[in-house]
Amino acid sequence: MTRKEVLVKAIEGRITWIAAADILGITPRHMRRLRRVYEATGYDGLVDHRGGKSRRKRIPLTTIRRLCELRRRALYSDLSIQHFWEQATEKHGLQLSYTWARVVLQAAGLAPKAPARGKYRRKRERRPMVGMLVHLDASTHRWLSGQPAWDLVVALDDADGRILYAQFVPQEGVASTFAALTHVLRQYGRFAELYTDRGSHFCYTPTAGAAPVVAPHAGHVSRALVVLGIRHILARSPEARGRSERAFGTIQGRLPHELRLAGITDYAAANLYLTATFVPDFNRRFTVRPAQPESAFVSVRGLDLRLVLSAQHERIVRNDSTVTFGAVVLQLPPLRGRLHYVRCAVLVHEFPDGTLGVSHQSRLLARYDRTGTLLEAPTAKGKAA
C-alpha cells in the first residue's frame, strides 16, 4: 500500500492510527502529529506541499468517511465511479469533485485503478556504420501454397537495412544460426554486435514461458560469439526488435506473391529465388544510406570458421582410435606426423550442412557423414583434402 492508502484506511477507521504508524514505519508521536494536521486541514493534509503548488481544496474527514460508507452499500457497489459520484453529490449532498472522489475511492480500495498506459519507448537510432550491428531473426509463415510453414532466417544490417543473408529452413535453431553467421562472416567480415530474440538456441530457458537464464558460454551460439569477439544482445520484447519486425512485415507482404507469380512450388527453388532475385530487389528498394560511409566489418582471414561455427561435443578417443557420438562410431584414419590420438580429448563437430567432424587442438582430423562414413581427412601438410 502507498502512504496515501494507509492514511485513508486510518481515517475510515478500518485500521488504527498506531497500526498505520507501524505500516508506514514512523513513530506514534509523529502519527499523532499527522492526525492533528489532518483533522485541522482535511484531506489536503495527505498531500505533500513541498512541490510549491497551492492547493485550494479542503475535504473534511466526515466527507471521506461518508463517501466510503456509501460506496460499500450494495446499492452503489457495482456502479462506475462517475455514476456513483453523481449519486453521492446529487442525492446525498456530498461536496467534492469527481477527481477527488476517484482518488479517495481508489486509495481506499473501493474502485479499480486504470491500467497502466505502458512504458515510453523511444525510437532507437540506426548505427552510423555498416558492420556495427546485425539483426538475426526468423519468421514462420506459409510462404508457398500447398507447402507447410517454414522459417525464413534473415540477417539484416542495422545501419542501412540491407539483407545480408536469407534462407528458408524447416525450423530455426543452432544449425540455421551457424549457417547465417558463416555466410555473413565470409562475405562481409566480422561485425561488432548481434541482435537476436531470446530463443532456446540463444539462451537457456528452464521453464516454458519463464524469463530465460542468460549465462555466458552456456550454449553453442554463445560460445562461438565469444570466440569471434561479437557482442550478443538479447531483445526483451518484440517491440525491441522493431526494425527486423518491420522488415519481415514487408517481406511477408511481397515474397509469397512473388513466389506464386514465378511459379515456384518447393522451398529448394524458393531459396534460389531468394538469392538471385528477391534479396537484390529488396536491397535496391529499401536500403538507406548510413550516416557514415565507412565499414566496421573486419576480415576473418586465417580463422577456420567451419570449426568455430559448429556445435561442439567433447569426447575421448578410444583404444581402437574411434570416437563415439550417439549411435555413430567415427573411425579416425591414419594420420601423418602422429601415430595415434588414443585417450586424447577431442571435439566432435556438428556442421551446419549436417556432416560431422573430429578436431584436436583446433585442427580438423577428419570429416564424416551422419552414418560415420569418412568424407575427408587431412593431407600430409595438415590441410583437409
Short mmCIF file of C-alpha atoms in Angstrom, two decimals:
data_model
loop_
_atom_site.label_atom_id
_atom_site.label_comp_id
_atom_site.label_asym_id
_atom_site.label_seq_id
_atom_site.Cartn_x
_atom_site.Cartn_y
_atom_site.Cartn_z
CA MET A 1 0.00 0.00 0.00
CA THR A 2 1.04 3.56 -0.61
CA ARG A 3 1.27 6.17 2.14
CA LYS A 4 -1.97 7.74 1.00
CA GLU A 5 -3.83 4.41 1.02
CA VAL A 6 -2.69 3.65 4.58
CA LEU A 7 -3.79 7.05 5.85
CA VAL A 8 -7.19 6.77 4.16
CA LYS A 9 -7.75 3.42 5.87
CA ALA A 10 -6.87 5.02 9.19
CA ILE A 11 -9.28 7.92 8.54
CA GLU A 12 -12.06 5.45 7.77
CA GLY A 13 -11.38 3.57 10.97
CA ARG A 14 -10.54 0.33 9.17
CA ILE A 15 -7.16 0.26 10.90
CA THR A 16 -5.94 2.08 14.00
CA TRP A 17 -3.61 5.03 13.80
CA ILE A 18 -0.99 3.04 15.70
CA ALA A 19 -1.23 0.26 13.11
CA ALA A 20 -0.89 2.86 10.36
CA ALA A 21 2.25 4.17 12.07
CA ASP A 22 3.71 0.65 12.12
CA ILE A 23 2.93 0.13 8.42
CA LEU A 24 4.48 3.46 7.43
CA GLY A 25 7.49 2.94 9.68
CA ILE A 26 7.01 6.16 11.69
CA THR A 27 6.74 6.74 15.45
CA PRO A 28 3.35 7.00 17.23
CA ARG A 29 4.23 10.58 18.18
CA HIS A 30 4.72 11.50 14.52
CA MET A 31 1.44 9.80 13.63
CA ARG A 32 -0.42 11.78 16.31
CA ARG A 33 1.04 14.96 14.85
CA LEU A 34 -0.11 13.95 11.35
CA ARG A 35 -3.57 13.14 12.67
CA ARG A 36 -3.91 16.60 14.21
CA VAL A 37 -2.90 18.13 10.88
CA TYR A 38 -5.47 16.02 9.03
CA GLU A 39 -8.23 16.95 11.47
CA ALA A 40 -7.38 20.63 11.08
CA THR A 41 -6.87 20.81 7.29
CA GLY A 42 -8.94 17.93 5.96
CA TYR A 43 -7.95 15.62 3.14
CA ASP A 44 -5.49 18.20 1.87
CA GLY A 45 -3.20 17.14 4.69
CA LEU A 46 -2.50 13.93 2.78
CA VAL A 47 -0.82 15.91 0.01
CA ASP A 48 2.87 16.77 0.10
CA HIS A 49 3.17 20.55 -0.30
CA ARG A 50 6.90 20.59 -0.93
CA GLY A 51 6.26 20.97 -4.64
CA GLY A 52 5.39 24.62 -4.06
CA LYS A 53 1.97 24.37 -5.74
CA SER A 54 -1.04 25.83 -3.98
CA ARG A 55 -3.92 23.51 -3.04
CA ARG A 56 -7.27 25.16 -2.57
CA LYS A 57 -9.35 22.05 -1.92
CA ARG A 58 -10.22 21.10 1.64
CA ILE A 59 -12.15 17.87 2.09
CA PRO A 60 -13.43 17.23 5.64
CA LEU A 61 -12.82 13.85 7.17
CA THR A 62 -16.56 13.36 7.59
CA THR A 63 -16.99 13.66 3.82
CA ILE A 64 -14.36 11.00 3.22
CA ARG A 65 -15.95 8.63 5.75
CA ARG A 66 -19.41 9.22 4.29
CA LEU A 67 -18.19 8.65 0.74
CA CYS A 68 -16.62 5.31 1.67
CA GLU A 69 -19.70 4.23 3.63
CA LEU A 70 -21.95 4.90 0.65
CA ARG A 71 -19.65 3.05 -1.70
CA ARG A 72 -19.77 -0.08 0.50
CA ARG A 73 -23.52 -0.26 0.28
CA ALA A 74 -24.82 -2.96 -2.03
CA LEU A 75 -26.91 -0.29 -3.75
CA TYR A 76 -23.80 1.50 -5.06
CA SER A 77 -21.05 -1.13 -5.06
CA ASP A 78 -21.45 -2.04 -8.73
CA LEU A 79 -21.76 1.50 -10.10
CA SER A 80 -18.99 3.11 -12.09
CA ILE A 81 -17.01 5.85 -10.37
CA GLN A 82 -18.67 8.54 -12.49
CA HIS A 83 -22.17 7.19 -11.80
CA PHE A 84 -21.51 6.79 -8.07
CA TRP A 85 -20.09 10.32 -7.81
CA GLU A 86 -23.25 11.68 -9.40
CA GLN A 87 -25.41 9.80 -6.90
CA ALA A 88 -23.25 10.87 -3.93
CA THR A 89 -23.26 14.56 -4.84
CA GLU A 90 -26.82 14.91 -6.14
CA LYS A 91 -28.77 12.61 -3.79
CA HIS A 92 -26.60 12.68 -0.65
CA GLY A 93 -25.24 16.20 -0.90
CA LEU A 94 -21.52 15.43 -0.65
CA GLN A 95 -19.34 18.33 -1.74
CA LEU A 96 -16.29 17.09 -3.66
CA SER A 97 -15.17 16.89 -7.24
CA TYR A 98 -15.19 13.77 -9.36
CA THR A 99 -11.39 13.64 -9.40
CA TRP A 100 -11.12 13.73 -5.61
CA ALA A 101 -13.87 11.12 -5.31
CA ARG A 102 -11.98 8.84 -7.67
CA VAL A 103 -8.69 9.37 -5.81
CA VAL A 104 -10.27 8.66 -2.42
CA LEU A 105 -12.11 5.54 -3.60
CA GLN A 106 -9.02 4.15 -5.34
CA ALA A 107 -6.85 4.83 -2.27
CA ALA A 108 -9.40 3.03 -0.09
CA GLY A 109 -9.52 0.05 -2.45
CA LEU A 110 -13.18 0.69 -3.31
CA ALA A 111 -12.63 1.41 -7.01
CA PRO A 112 -10.32 -0.16 -9.58
CA LYS A 113 -7.34 1.78 -10.82
CA ALA A 114 -6.93 2.44 -14.51
CA PRO A 115 -4.49 0.10 -16.26
CA ALA A 116 -1.03 1.42 -16.95
CA ARG A 117 -0.52 3.03 -20.33
CA GLY A 118 2.74 1.18 -20.86
CA LYS A 119 6.29 2.35 -20.95
CA TYR A 120 7.55 5.24 -23.00
CA ARG A 121 9.56 3.90 -25.90
CA ARG A 122 11.94 5.98 -27.88
CA LYS A 123 12.88 5.12 -31.43
CA ARG A 124 16.42 3.78 -31.47
CA GLU A 125 18.69 5.49 -33.93
CA ARG A 126 20.43 3.36 -36.52
CA ARG A 127 24.08 2.53 -36.08
CA PRO A 128 26.19 5.03 -38.05
CA MET A 129 28.30 2.44 -39.93
CA VAL A 130 27.55 -0.89 -41.54
CA GLY A 131 29.03 -3.83 -39.67
CA MET A 132 28.34 -2.40 -36.23
CA LEU A 133 25.08 -4.26 -35.56
CA VAL A 134 23.43 -7.18 -37.37
CA HIS A 135 19.87 -8.32 -36.70
CA LEU A 136 19.28 -12.08 -36.93
CA ASP A 137 15.69 -13.27 -36.79
CA ALA A 138 13.33 -15.82 -38.32
CA SER A 139 9.69 -15.69 -39.34
CA THR A 140 7.40 -18.71 -39.53
CA HIS A 141 4.94 -18.33 -42.39
CA ARG A 142 3.18 -20.35 -45.08
CA TRP A 143 5.30 -18.95 -47.86
CA LEU A 144 4.22 -21.43 -50.56
CA SER A 145 0.71 -22.58 -51.32
CA GLY A 146 0.27 -26.27 -50.60
CA GLN A 147 3.51 -26.46 -48.59
CA PRO A 148 3.99 -26.48 -44.80
CA ALA A 149 5.04 -23.33 -42.98
CA TRP A 150 8.83 -22.95 -42.88
CA ASP A 151 11.08 -20.44 -41.15
CA LEU A 152 12.73 -17.67 -43.14
CA VAL A 153 16.04 -16.78 -41.48
CA VAL A 154 17.19 -13.25 -42.27
CA ALA A 155 20.33 -11.34 -41.28
CA LEU A 156 19.85 -7.59 -41.58
CA ASP A 157 22.40 -4.79 -41.19
CA ASP A 158 21.15 -2.14 -38.79
CA ALA A 159 22.87 0.85 -40.41
CA ASP A 160 21.36 0.63 -43.88
CA GLY A 161 18.65 -2.05 -43.57
CA ARG A 162 20.31 -4.27 -46.16
CA ILE A 163 19.59 -8.01 -46.14
CA LEU A 164 22.90 -9.81 -45.74
CA TYR A 165 21.50 -13.34 -45.70
CA ALA A 166 18.13 -15.01 -46.28
CA GLN A 167 17.30 -18.70 -46.37
CA PHE A 168 14.28 -20.96 -45.88
CA VAL A 169 14.73 -23.73 -43.26
CA PRO A 170 12.21 -26.17 -41.77
CA GLN A 171 12.86 -24.75 -38.29
CA GLU A 172 15.36 -22.24 -36.98
CA GLY A 173 17.94 -23.42 -34.47
CA VAL A 174 21.65 -23.76 -33.91
CA ALA A 175 22.38 -25.08 -37.42
CA SER A 176 20.46 -22.28 -39.18
CA THR A 177 22.14 -19.67 -36.97
CA PHE A 178 25.61 -21.00 -37.78
CA ALA A 179 24.78 -21.12 -41.50
CA ALA A 180 23.72 -17.46 -41.42
CA LEU A 181 26.79 -16.38 -39.44
CA THR A 182 29.09 -18.33 -41.74
CA HIS A 183 27.70 -16.60 -44.81
CA VAL A 184 27.88 -13.09 -43.30
CA LEU A 185 31.41 -13.58 -41.93
CA ARG A 186 32.77 -14.99 -45.18
CA GLN A 187 31.05 -12.48 -47.46
CA TYR A 188 31.40 -9.31 -45.39
CA GLY A 189 33.63 -9.98 -42.36
CA ARG A 190 33.33 -9.90 -38.61
CA PHE A 191 30.80 -7.43 -37.20
CA ALA A 192 30.63 -5.89 -33.73
CA GLU A 193 27.22 -6.87 -32.30
CA LEU A 194 24.50 -9.45 -32.96
CA TYR A 195 20.88 -8.63 -32.03
CA THR A 196 18.52 -11.61 -31.59
CA ASP A 197 15.46 -12.74 -29.70
CA ARG A 198 15.62 -15.00 -26.64
CA GLY A 199 15.13 -18.31 -28.38
CA SER A 200 16.24 -21.53 -26.73
CA HIS A 201 19.25 -21.79 -29.07
CA PHE A 202 20.47 -18.39 -27.85
CA CYS A 203 19.89 -18.70 -24.09
CA TYR A 204 18.69 -21.24 -21.54
CA THR A 205 15.01 -21.22 -20.59
CA PRO A 206 14.35 -23.77 -17.80
CA THR A 207 10.56 -23.33 -17.81
CA ALA A 208 8.32 -22.58 -20.79
CA GLY A 209 7.06 -19.02 -20.59
CA ALA A 210 9.52 -18.04 -17.87
CA ALA A 211 12.29 -15.49 -18.19
CA PRO A 212 15.35 -17.01 -19.89
CA VAL A 213 18.51 -17.54 -17.89
CA VAL A 214 21.30 -15.81 -19.77
CA ALA A 215 24.64 -17.38 -18.92
CA PRO A 216 27.86 -16.66 -20.81
CA HIS A 217 29.41 -19.60 -22.68
CA ALA A 218 26.25 -21.64 -21.92
CA GLY A 219 25.30 -22.62 -25.47
CA HIS A 220 26.88 -23.37 -28.83
CA VAL A 221 25.97 -19.98 -30.29
CA SER A 222 27.12 -18.06 -27.22
CA ARG A 223 30.44 -19.93 -27.22
CA ALA A 224 31.04 -19.20 -30.90
CA LEU A 225 30.24 -15.49 -30.49
CA VAL A 226 32.69 -15.21 -27.60
CA VAL A 227 35.41 -16.81 -29.70
CA LEU A 228 34.68 -14.41 -32.56
CA GLY A 229 34.58 -11.39 -30.26
CA ILE A 230 31.00 -10.48 -31.23
CA ARG A 231 28.82 -8.98 -28.52
CA HIS A 232 25.43 -10.71 -28.21
CA ILE A 233 22.39 -8.51 -27.47
CA LEU A 234 19.17 -10.29 -26.46
CA ALA A 235 15.93 -8.40 -27.10
CA ARG A 236 13.41 -8.32 -24.25
CA SER A 237 10.27 -7.85 -26.37
CA PRO A 238 9.08 -7.94 -29.99
CA GLU A 239 8.89 -4.14 -29.87
CA ALA A 240 12.61 -4.03 -29.15
CA ARG A 241 13.20 -5.81 -32.47
CA GLY A 242 11.09 -3.26 -34.32
CA ARG A 243 13.49 -2.83 -37.22
CA SER A 244 13.60 -6.52 -38.09
CA GLU A 245 9.88 -6.93 -37.36
CA ARG A 246 9.03 -4.17 -39.84
CA ALA A 247 11.33 -5.75 -42.40
CA PHE A 248 9.54 -9.08 -42.00
CA GLY A 249 6.23 -7.29 -42.44
CA THR A 250 7.42 -6.04 -45.81
CA ILE A 251 8.83 -9.44 -46.76
CA GLN A 252 5.63 -11.29 -45.83
CA GLY A 253 3.61 -8.83 -47.87
CA ARG A 254 5.74 -9.28 -51.00
CA LEU A 255 7.58 -12.59 -51.09
CA PRO A 256 4.64 -15.07 -51.15
CA HIS A 257 3.07 -13.21 -54.10
CA GLU A 258 6.35 -13.10 -55.99
CA LEU A 259 6.92 -16.82 -55.43
CA ARG A 260 3.40 -17.54 -56.71
CA LEU A 261 3.87 -15.34 -59.79
CA ALA A 262 7.21 -17.04 -60.50
CA GLY A 263 5.51 -20.46 -60.41
CA ILE A 264 7.68 -21.74 -57.52
CA THR A 265 6.15 -24.65 -55.60
CA ASP A 266 9.01 -26.01 -53.44
CA TYR A 267 11.40 -24.47 -50.95
CA ALA A 268 14.57 -25.51 -52.79
CA ALA A 269 13.56 -23.35 -55.74
CA ALA A 270 12.37 -20.67 -53.33
CA ASN A 271 15.86 -20.43 -51.83
CA LEU A 272 17.35 -19.94 -55.29
CA TYR A 273 14.79 -17.20 -55.99
CA LEU A 274 15.68 -15.53 -52.70
CA THR A 275 19.36 -15.33 -53.51
CA ALA A 276 19.10 -14.44 -57.19
CA THR A 277 16.05 -12.16 -57.34
CA PHE A 278 14.27 -11.17 -54.15
CA VAL A 279 17.17 -10.09 -51.91
CA PRO A 280 18.84 -7.89 -54.59
CA ASP A 281 15.50 -6.28 -55.40
CA PHE A 282 14.70 -5.74 -51.71
CA ASN A 283 18.07 -4.13 -51.07
CA ARG A 284 17.68 -1.89 -54.12
CA ARG A 285 14.29 -0.64 -52.97
CA PHE A 286 14.61 -0.39 -49.20
CA THR A 287 18.28 0.11 -48.35
CA VAL A 288 19.01 3.53 -46.83
CA ARG A 289 22.25 5.45 -46.78
CA PRO A 290 24.12 5.06 -43.46
CA ALA A 291 25.26 8.11 -41.54
CA GLN A 292 28.92 7.33 -42.21
CA PRO A 293 30.32 5.74 -45.39
CA GLU A 294 32.97 3.69 -43.58
CA SER A 295 32.53 0.00 -42.78
CA ALA A 296 33.02 -1.70 -39.41
CA PHE A 297 33.32 -5.17 -40.94
CA VAL A 298 36.70 -6.80 -40.18
CA SER A 299 38.27 -9.58 -42.23
CA VAL A 300 38.33 -13.06 -40.66
CA ARG A 301 41.06 -14.36 -42.93
CA GLY A 302 43.09 -17.11 -41.25
CA LEU A 303 40.25 -18.18 -38.92
CA ASP A 304 38.73 -21.62 -39.51
CA LEU A 305 35.06 -20.66 -39.39
CA ARG A 306 33.98 -24.22 -40.07
CA LEU A 307 35.28 -25.33 -36.67
CA VAL A 308 34.17 -22.24 -34.75
CA LEU A 309 30.63 -22.11 -36.14
CA SER A 310 29.61 -25.64 -35.29
CA ALA A 311 28.03 -27.46 -32.37
CA GLN A 312 30.88 -28.97 -30.34
CA HIS A 313 30.87 -32.02 -28.08
CA GLU A 314 33.83 -33.25 -26.04
CA ARG A 315 34.84 -36.89 -26.44
CA ILE A 316 37.81 -39.15 -25.58
CA VAL A 317 39.44 -41.27 -28.29
CA ARG A 318 39.14 -44.97 -27.51
CA ASN A 319 41.95 -47.51 -27.71
CA ASP A 320 40.93 -48.54 -31.24
CA SER A 321 41.17 -44.90 -32.45
CA THR A 322 37.42 -44.48 -32.59
CA VAL A 323 35.15 -41.79 -31.21
CA THR A 324 31.54 -42.48 -30.33
CA PHE A 325 28.86 -39.88 -30.98
CA GLY A 326 25.46 -41.20 -30.07
CA ALA A 327 24.94 -44.40 -32.02
CA VAL A 328 27.60 -43.47 -34.59
CA VAL A 329 31.20 -44.70 -34.34
CA LEU A 330 33.74 -42.40 -36.01
CA GLN A 331 36.95 -44.18 -37.03
CA LEU A 332 39.98 -41.87 -37.12
CA PRO A 333 42.11 -42.56 -40.22
CA PRO A 334 45.91 -42.98 -40.06
CA LEU A 335 47.46 -39.53 -39.83
CA ARG A 336 50.95 -38.48 -40.79
CA GLY A 337 53.02 -36.70 -38.19
CA ARG A 338 51.41 -38.51 -35.23
CA LEU A 339 50.98 -42.21 -34.55
CA HIS A 340 47.59 -42.03 -32.83
CA TYR A 341 45.29 -39.92 -30.62
CA VAL A 342 44.30 -42.67 -28.17
CA ARG A 343 42.91 -41.27 -24.87
CA CYS A 344 43.19 -37.71 -26.16
CA ALA A 345 40.37 -35.25 -25.63
CA VAL A 346 38.87 -34.29 -28.99
CA LEU A 347 35.86 -32.33 -30.17
CA VAL A 348 33.10 -33.77 -32.32
CA HIS A 349 31.63 -31.03 -34.53
CA GLU A 350 28.13 -30.89 -35.98
CA PHE A 351 28.48 -28.69 -39.04
CA PRO A 352 25.54 -26.66 -40.39
CA ASP A 353 25.42 -28.84 -43.54
CA GLY A 354 24.67 -31.91 -41.39
CA THR A 355 28.11 -33.56 -41.56
CA LEU A 356 30.31 -34.43 -38.57
CA GLY A 357 33.95 -33.71 -37.84
CA VAL A 358 36.59 -34.52 -35.26
CA SER A 359 39.22 -31.96 -34.25
CA HIS A 360 42.12 -31.82 -31.82
CA GLN A 361 43.58 -28.51 -30.67
CA SER A 362 41.79 -26.53 -33.40
CA ARG A 363 42.94 -28.91 -36.14
CA LEU A 364 40.41 -30.92 -38.13
CA LEU A 365 41.35 -34.60 -38.10
CA ALA A 366 38.54 -35.98 -40.28
CA ARG A 367 35.04 -35.26 -41.56
CA TYR A 368 32.17 -37.79 -41.81
CA ASP A 369 28.55 -38.04 -42.90
CA ARG A 370 25.81 -38.79 -40.36
CA THR A 371 26.36 -42.55 -40.72
CA GLY A 372 30.07 -42.34 -39.86
CA THR A 373 31.42 -42.76 -43.39
CA LEU A 374 34.69 -40.89 -43.87
CA LEU A 375 34.36 -37.93 -46.26
CA GLU A 376 37.76 -36.26 -45.98
CA ALA A 377 40.98 -36.45 -43.97
CA PRO A 378 43.94 -34.02 -43.69
CA THR A 379 46.79 -34.30 -46.14
CA ALA A 380 50.43 -34.53 -45.20
CA LYS A 381 50.54 -30.74 -44.76
CA GLY A 382 47.68 -30.82 -42.28
CA LYS A 383 45.02 -29.44 -44.63
CA ALA A 384 41.81 -31.24 -45.39
CA ALA A 385 41.73 -32.93 -48.76
#
